[in-house]
mmCIF file of C-alpha atoms in Angstrom:
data_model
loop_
_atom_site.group_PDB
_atom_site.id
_atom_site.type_symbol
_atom_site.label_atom_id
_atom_site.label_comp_id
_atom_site.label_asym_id
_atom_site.label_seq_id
_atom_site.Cartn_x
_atom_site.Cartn_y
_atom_site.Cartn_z
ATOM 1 C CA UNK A 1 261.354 -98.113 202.575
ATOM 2 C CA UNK A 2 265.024 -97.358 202.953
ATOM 3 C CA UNK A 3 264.368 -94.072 200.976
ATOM 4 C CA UNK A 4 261.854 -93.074 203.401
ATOM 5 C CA UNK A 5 264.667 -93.728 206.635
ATOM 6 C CA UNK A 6 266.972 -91.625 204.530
ATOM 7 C CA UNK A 7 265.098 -88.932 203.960
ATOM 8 C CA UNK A 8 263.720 -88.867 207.861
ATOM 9 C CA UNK A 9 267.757 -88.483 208.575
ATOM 10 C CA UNK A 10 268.323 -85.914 206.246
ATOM 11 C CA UNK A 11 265.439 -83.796 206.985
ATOM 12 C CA UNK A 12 266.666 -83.693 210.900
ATOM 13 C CA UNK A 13 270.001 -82.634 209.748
ATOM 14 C CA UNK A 14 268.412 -80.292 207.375
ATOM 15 C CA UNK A 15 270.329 -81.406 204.628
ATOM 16 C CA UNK A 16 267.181 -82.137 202.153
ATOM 17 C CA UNK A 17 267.435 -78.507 200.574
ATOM 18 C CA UNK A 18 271.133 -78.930 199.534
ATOM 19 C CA UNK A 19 270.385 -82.384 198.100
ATOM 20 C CA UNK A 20 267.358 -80.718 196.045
ATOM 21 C CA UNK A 21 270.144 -78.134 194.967
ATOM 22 C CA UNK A 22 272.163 -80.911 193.794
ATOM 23 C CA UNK A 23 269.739 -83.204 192.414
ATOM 24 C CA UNK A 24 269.231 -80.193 190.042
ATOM 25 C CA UNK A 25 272.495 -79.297 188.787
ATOM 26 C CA UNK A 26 272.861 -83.184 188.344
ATOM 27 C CA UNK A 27 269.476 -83.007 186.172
ATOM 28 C CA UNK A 28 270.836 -79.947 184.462
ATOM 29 C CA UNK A 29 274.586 -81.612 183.296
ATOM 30 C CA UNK A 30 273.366 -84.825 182.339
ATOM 31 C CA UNK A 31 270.172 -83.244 180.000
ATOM 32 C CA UNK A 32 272.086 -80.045 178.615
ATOM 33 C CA UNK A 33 273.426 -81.697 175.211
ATOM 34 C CA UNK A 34 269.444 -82.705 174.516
ATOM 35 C CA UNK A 35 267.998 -79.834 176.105
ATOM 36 C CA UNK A 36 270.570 -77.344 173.818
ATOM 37 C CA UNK A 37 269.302 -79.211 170.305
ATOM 38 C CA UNK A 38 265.717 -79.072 171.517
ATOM 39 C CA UNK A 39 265.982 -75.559 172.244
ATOM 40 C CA UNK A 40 267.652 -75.076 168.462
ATOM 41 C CA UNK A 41 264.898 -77.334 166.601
ATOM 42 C CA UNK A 42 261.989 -75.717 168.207
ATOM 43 C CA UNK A 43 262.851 -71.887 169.249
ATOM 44 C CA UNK A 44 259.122 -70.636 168.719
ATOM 45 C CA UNK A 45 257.959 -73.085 172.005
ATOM 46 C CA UNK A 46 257.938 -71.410 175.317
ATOM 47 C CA UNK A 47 259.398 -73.219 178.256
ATOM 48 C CA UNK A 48 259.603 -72.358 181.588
ATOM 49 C CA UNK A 49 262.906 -71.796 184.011
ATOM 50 C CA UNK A 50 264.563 -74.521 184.345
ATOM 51 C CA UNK A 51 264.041 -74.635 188.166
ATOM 52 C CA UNK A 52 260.500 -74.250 187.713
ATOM 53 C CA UNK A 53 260.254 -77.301 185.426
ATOM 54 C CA UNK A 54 262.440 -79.604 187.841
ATOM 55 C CA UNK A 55 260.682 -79.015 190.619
ATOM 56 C CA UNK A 56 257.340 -80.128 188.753
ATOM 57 C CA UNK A 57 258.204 -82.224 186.364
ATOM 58 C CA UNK A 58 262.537 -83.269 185.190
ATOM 59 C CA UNK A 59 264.829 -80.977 183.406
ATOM 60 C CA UNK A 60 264.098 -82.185 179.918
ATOM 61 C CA UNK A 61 262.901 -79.824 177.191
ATOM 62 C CA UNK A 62 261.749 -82.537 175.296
ATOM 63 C CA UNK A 63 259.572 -84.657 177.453
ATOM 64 C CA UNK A 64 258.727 -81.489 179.306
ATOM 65 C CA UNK A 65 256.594 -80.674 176.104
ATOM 66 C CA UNK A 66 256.361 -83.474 174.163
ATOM 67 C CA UNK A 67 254.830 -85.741 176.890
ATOM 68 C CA UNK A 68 251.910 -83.520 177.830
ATOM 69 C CA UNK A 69 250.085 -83.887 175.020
ATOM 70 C CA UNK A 70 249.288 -87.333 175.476
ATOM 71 C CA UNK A 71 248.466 -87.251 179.168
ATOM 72 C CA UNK A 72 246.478 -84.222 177.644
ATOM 73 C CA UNK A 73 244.863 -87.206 175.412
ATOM 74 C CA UNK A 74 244.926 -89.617 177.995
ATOM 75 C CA UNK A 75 242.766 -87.321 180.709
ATOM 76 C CA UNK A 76 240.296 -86.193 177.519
ATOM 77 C CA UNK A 77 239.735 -90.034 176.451
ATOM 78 C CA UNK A 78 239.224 -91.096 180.310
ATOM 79 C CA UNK A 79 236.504 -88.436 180.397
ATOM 80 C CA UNK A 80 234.717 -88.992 177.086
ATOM 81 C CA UNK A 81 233.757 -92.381 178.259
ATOM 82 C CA UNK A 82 230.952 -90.569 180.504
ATOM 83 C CA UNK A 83 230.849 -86.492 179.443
ATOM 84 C CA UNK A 84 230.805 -85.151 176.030
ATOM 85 C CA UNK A 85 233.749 -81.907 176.175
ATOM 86 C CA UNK A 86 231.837 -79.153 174.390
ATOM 87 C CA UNK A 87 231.102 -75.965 175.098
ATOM 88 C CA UNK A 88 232.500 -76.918 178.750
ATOM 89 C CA UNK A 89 234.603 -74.792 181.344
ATOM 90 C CA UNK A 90 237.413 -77.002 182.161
ATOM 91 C CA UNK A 91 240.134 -76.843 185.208
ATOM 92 C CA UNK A 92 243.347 -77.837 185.715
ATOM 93 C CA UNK A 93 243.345 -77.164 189.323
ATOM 94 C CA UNK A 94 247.019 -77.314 190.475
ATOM 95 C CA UNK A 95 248.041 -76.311 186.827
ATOM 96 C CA UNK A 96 252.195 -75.751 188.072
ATOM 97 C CA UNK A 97 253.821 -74.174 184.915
ATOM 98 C CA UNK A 98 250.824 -75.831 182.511
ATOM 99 C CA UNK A 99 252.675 -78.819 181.330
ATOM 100 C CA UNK A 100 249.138 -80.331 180.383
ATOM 101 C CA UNK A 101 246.842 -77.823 179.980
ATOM 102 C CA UNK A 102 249.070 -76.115 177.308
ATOM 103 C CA UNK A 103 248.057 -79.180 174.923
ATOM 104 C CA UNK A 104 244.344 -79.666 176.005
ATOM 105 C CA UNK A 105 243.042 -77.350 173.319
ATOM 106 C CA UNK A 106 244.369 -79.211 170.718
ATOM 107 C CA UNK A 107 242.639 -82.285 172.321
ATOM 108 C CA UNK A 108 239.519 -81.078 173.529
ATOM 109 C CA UNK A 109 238.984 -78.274 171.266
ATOM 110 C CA UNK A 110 238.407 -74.505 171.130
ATOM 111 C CA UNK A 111 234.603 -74.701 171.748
ATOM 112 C CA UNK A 112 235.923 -74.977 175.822
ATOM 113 C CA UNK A 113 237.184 -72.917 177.979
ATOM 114 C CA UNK A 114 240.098 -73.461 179.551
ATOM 115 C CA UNK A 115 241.238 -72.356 183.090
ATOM 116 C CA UNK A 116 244.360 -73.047 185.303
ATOM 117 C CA UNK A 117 245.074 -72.426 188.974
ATOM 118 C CA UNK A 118 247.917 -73.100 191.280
ATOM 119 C CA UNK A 119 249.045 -71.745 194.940
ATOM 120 C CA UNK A 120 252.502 -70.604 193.692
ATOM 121 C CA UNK A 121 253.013 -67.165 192.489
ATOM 122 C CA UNK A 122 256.045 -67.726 189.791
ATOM 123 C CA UNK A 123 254.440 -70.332 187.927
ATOM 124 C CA UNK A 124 251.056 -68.624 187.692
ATOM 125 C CA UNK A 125 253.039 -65.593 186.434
ATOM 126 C CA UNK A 126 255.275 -66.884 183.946
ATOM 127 C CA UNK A 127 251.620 -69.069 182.441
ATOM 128 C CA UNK A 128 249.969 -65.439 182.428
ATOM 129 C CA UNK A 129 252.639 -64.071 180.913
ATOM 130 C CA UNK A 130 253.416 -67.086 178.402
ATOM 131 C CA UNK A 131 250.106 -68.870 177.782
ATOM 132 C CA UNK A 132 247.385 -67.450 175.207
ATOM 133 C CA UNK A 133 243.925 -68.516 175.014
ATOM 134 C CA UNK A 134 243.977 -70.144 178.755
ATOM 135 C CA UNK A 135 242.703 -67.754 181.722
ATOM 136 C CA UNK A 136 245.244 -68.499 184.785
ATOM 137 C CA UNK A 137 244.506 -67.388 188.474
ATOM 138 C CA UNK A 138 246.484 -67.637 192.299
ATOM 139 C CA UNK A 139 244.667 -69.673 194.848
ATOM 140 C CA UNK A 140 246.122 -70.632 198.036
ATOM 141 C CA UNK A 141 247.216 -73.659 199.714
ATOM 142 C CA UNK A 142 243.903 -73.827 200.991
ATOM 143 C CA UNK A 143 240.839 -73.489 199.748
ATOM 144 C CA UNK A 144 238.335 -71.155 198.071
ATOM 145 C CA UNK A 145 239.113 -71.112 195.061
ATOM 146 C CA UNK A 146 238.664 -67.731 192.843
ATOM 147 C CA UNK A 147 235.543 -69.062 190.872
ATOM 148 C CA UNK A 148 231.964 -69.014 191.082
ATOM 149 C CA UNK A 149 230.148 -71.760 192.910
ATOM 150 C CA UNK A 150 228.890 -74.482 189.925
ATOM 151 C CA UNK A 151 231.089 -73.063 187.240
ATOM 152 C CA UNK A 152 233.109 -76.219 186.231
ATOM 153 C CA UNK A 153 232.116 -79.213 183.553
ATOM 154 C CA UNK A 154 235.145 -81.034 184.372
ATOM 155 C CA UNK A 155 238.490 -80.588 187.187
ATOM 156 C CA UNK A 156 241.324 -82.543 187.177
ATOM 157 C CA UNK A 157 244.770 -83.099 189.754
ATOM 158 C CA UNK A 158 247.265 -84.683 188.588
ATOM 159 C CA UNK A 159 249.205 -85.566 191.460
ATOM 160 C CA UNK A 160 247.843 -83.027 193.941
ATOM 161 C CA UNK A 161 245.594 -84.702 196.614
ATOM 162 C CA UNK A 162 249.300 -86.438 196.752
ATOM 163 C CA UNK A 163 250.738 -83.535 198.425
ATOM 164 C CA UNK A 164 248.044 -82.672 201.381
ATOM 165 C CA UNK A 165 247.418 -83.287 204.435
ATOM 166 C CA UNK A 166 244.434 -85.183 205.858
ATOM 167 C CA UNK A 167 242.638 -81.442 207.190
ATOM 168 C CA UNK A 168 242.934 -80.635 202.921
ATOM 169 C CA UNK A 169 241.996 -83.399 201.658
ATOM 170 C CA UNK A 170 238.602 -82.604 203.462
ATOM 171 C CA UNK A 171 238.947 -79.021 202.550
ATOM 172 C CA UNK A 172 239.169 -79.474 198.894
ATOM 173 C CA UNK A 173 237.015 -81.858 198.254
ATOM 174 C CA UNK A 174 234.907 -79.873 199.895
ATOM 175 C CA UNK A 175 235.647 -76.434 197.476
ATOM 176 C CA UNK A 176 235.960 -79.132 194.521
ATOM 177 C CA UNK A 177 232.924 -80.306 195.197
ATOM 178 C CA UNK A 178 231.291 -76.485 195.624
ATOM 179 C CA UNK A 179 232.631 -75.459 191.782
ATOM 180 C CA UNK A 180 231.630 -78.378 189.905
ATOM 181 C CA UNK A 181 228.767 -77.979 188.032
ATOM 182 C CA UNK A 182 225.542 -80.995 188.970
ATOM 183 C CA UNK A 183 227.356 -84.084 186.550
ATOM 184 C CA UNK A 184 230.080 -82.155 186.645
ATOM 185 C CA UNK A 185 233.910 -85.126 186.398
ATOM 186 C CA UNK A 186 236.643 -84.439 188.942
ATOM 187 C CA UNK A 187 239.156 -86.720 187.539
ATOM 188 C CA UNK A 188 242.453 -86.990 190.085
ATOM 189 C CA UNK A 189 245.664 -88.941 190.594
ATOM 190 C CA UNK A 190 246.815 -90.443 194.155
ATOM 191 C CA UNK A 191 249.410 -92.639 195.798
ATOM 192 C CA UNK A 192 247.522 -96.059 195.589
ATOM 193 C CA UNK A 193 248.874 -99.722 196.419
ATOM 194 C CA UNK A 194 251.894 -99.720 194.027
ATOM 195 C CA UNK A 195 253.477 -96.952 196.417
ATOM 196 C CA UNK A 196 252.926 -99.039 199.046
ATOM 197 C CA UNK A 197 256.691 -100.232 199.076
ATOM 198 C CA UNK A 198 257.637 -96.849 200.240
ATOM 199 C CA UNK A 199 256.089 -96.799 203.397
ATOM 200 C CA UNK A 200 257.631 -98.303 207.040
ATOM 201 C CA UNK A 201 256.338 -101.062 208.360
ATOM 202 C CA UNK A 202 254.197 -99.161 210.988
ATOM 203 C CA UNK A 203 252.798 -97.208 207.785
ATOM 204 C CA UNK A 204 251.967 -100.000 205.744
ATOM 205 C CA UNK A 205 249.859 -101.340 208.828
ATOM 206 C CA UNK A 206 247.894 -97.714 208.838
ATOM 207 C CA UNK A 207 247.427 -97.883 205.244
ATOM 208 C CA UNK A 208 245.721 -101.481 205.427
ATOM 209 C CA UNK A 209 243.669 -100.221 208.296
ATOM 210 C CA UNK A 210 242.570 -97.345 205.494
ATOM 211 C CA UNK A 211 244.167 -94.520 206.940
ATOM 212 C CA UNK A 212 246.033 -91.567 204.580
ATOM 213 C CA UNK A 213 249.491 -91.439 205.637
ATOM 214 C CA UNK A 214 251.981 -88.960 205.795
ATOM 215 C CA UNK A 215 255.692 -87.988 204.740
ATOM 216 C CA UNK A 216 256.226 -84.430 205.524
ATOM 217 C CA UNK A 217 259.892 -84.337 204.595
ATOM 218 C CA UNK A 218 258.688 -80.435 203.299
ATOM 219 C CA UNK A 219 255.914 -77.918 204.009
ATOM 220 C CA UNK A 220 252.326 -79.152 202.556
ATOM 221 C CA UNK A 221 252.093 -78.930 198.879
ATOM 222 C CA UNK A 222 255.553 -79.198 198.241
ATOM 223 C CA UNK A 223 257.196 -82.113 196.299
ATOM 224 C CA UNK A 224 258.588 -83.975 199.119
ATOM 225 C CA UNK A 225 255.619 -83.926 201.257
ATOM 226 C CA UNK A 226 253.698 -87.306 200.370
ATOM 227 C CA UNK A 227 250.437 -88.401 201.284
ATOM 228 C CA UNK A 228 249.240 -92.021 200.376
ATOM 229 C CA UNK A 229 245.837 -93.064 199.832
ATOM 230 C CA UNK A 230 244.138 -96.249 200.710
ATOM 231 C CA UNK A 231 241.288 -97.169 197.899
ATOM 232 C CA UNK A 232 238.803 -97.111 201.306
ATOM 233 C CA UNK A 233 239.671 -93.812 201.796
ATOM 234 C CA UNK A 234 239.462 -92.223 198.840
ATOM 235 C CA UNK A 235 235.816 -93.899 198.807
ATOM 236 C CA UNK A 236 234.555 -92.745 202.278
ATOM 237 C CA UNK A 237 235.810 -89.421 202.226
ATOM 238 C CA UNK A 238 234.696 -88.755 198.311
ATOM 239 C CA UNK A 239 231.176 -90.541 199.264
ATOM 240 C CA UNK A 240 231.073 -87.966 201.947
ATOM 241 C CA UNK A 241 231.246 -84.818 199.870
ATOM 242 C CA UNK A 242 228.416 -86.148 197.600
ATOM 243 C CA UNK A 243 230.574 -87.725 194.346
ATOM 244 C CA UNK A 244 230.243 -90.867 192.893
ATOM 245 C CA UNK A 245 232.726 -93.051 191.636
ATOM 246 C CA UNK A 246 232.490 -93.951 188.320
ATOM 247 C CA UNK A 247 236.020 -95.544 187.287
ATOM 248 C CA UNK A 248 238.869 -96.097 189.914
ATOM 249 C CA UNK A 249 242.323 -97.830 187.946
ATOM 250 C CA UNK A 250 244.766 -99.153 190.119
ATOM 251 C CA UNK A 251 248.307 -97.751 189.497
ATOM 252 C CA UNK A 252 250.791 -100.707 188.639
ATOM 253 C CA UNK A 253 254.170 -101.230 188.226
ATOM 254 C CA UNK A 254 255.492 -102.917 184.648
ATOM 255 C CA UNK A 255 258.905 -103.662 183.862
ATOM 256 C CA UNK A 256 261.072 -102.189 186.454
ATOM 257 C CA UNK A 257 259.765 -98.780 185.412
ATOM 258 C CA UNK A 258 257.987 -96.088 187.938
ATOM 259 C CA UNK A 259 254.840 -96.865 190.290
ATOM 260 C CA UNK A 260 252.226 -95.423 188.528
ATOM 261 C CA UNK A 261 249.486 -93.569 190.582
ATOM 262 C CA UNK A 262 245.817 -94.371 190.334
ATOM 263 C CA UNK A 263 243.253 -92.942 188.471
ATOM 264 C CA UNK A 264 239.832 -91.410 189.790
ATOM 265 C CA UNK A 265 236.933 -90.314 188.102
ATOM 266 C CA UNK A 266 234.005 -88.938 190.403
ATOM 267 C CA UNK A 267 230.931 -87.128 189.200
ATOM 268 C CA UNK A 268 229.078 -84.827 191.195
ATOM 269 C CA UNK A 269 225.309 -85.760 192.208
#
């Protein structure tokens, strides 16, 4: 909670853009021994800018790469438990530079197909320009997205209902909704009750009452615009748009490490 008073103060005295700034240079010093021999082992893999990965994931080469393929594994296994992945058009909707999606192939395998959108222009480029064998699009901050109505088998966020406001969370899971094929997953990621700790007192009172709240330290869809979900809410307003829940896991917090966020799976009717 004293993060979130912080950041309030900063972001009146507009200071939250140099801090960013710094945070990355910091990121950048500490990491550039490791980064340099990762870079010498493996010169065939493609990264992207190093701005472009801090701002979506840390500035390390290694885990950059090396730790998508087992949330890669992790999403695919979550999934198998109620769809079988062949022949299926899948969607990493809020792909950022493809982290993920870059290792789902392997996973899934190459009777998919594999698509990834996001709203910002340079990491859809450098994907395009980087990526074989994965078709990458622009879409907006809001919705429609640039597919055809029922085209989708499976969707997944990771971390991206985290990042809107209450107007898109209806908005999307609206336009999710519209692209999923009938059985179609839309497995997501939000800020459940082990982010709770972040929030004021006045927040954690909303939260309880099942209200989304709201840190927007940044413009919508950035990083540092946070949105927290109450389990009730992610219910009611999923219920609403005509998906059912079939597995909800409650992020936790284990030995002093990160909150982790919870873990949706919802299957169109």
């Amino acid at each position: 909670m004293k993060k979130i008073i912080i950041k309030r103060f900063l972001t009146k005295l507009n200071l939250l853009p140099l801090i960013e700034q710094v945070n990355f240079y910091r990121q950048m010093f500490k990491n550039r021994k490791e980064n340099k021999q990762f870079k010498l082992e493996n010169p065939d893999v493609k990264l992207p800018p190093d701005f472009y990965m801090y701002e979506t994931f840390q500035l390390n080469y290694k885990k950059f790469y090396t730790n998508g393929l087992p949330t890669a594994q992790w999403i695919y296994d979550h999934v198998n438990e109620f769809k079988t992945l062949e022949q299926a058009n899948i969607l990493d909707w809020g792909c950022g530079n493809s982290r993920i999606l870059r290792h789902l192939p392997t996973v899934a395998g190459d009777t998919n197909k594999y698509f990834g959108c996001d709203y910002n222009t340079k990491y859809i480029k450098w994907c395009q320009d980087n990526l074989e064998g994965i078709d990458f699009k622009l879409n907006q901050l809001t919705p429609p997205l640039p597919y055809d109505h029922e085209k989708f088998d499976l969707i997944y966020g990771i971390s991206i209902f985290t990042h809107l406001s209450l107007e898109q969370h209806h908005s999307w899971f609206k336009e999710l909704q519209s692209v999923l094929k009938p059985n179609g997953i839309l497995f997501l990621t939000t800020h459940g009750n082990a982010h709770k700790f972040k929030l004021t007192t006045r927040e954690q009172k909303e939260y309880e009452a099942g209200n989304l709240v709201i840190h927007d330290f940044k413009k919508e869809g950035n990083r540092l615009f946070s949105a927290y979900q109450p389990e009730s809410f992610m219910k009611n307003i999923t219920q609403e748009y005509g998906l059912k829940l079939l597995k909800h896991i409650p992020g936790k917090t284990e030995n002093n490490q990160k909150p982790q966020q919870d873990v949706w799976l919802f299957q169109k009717s």
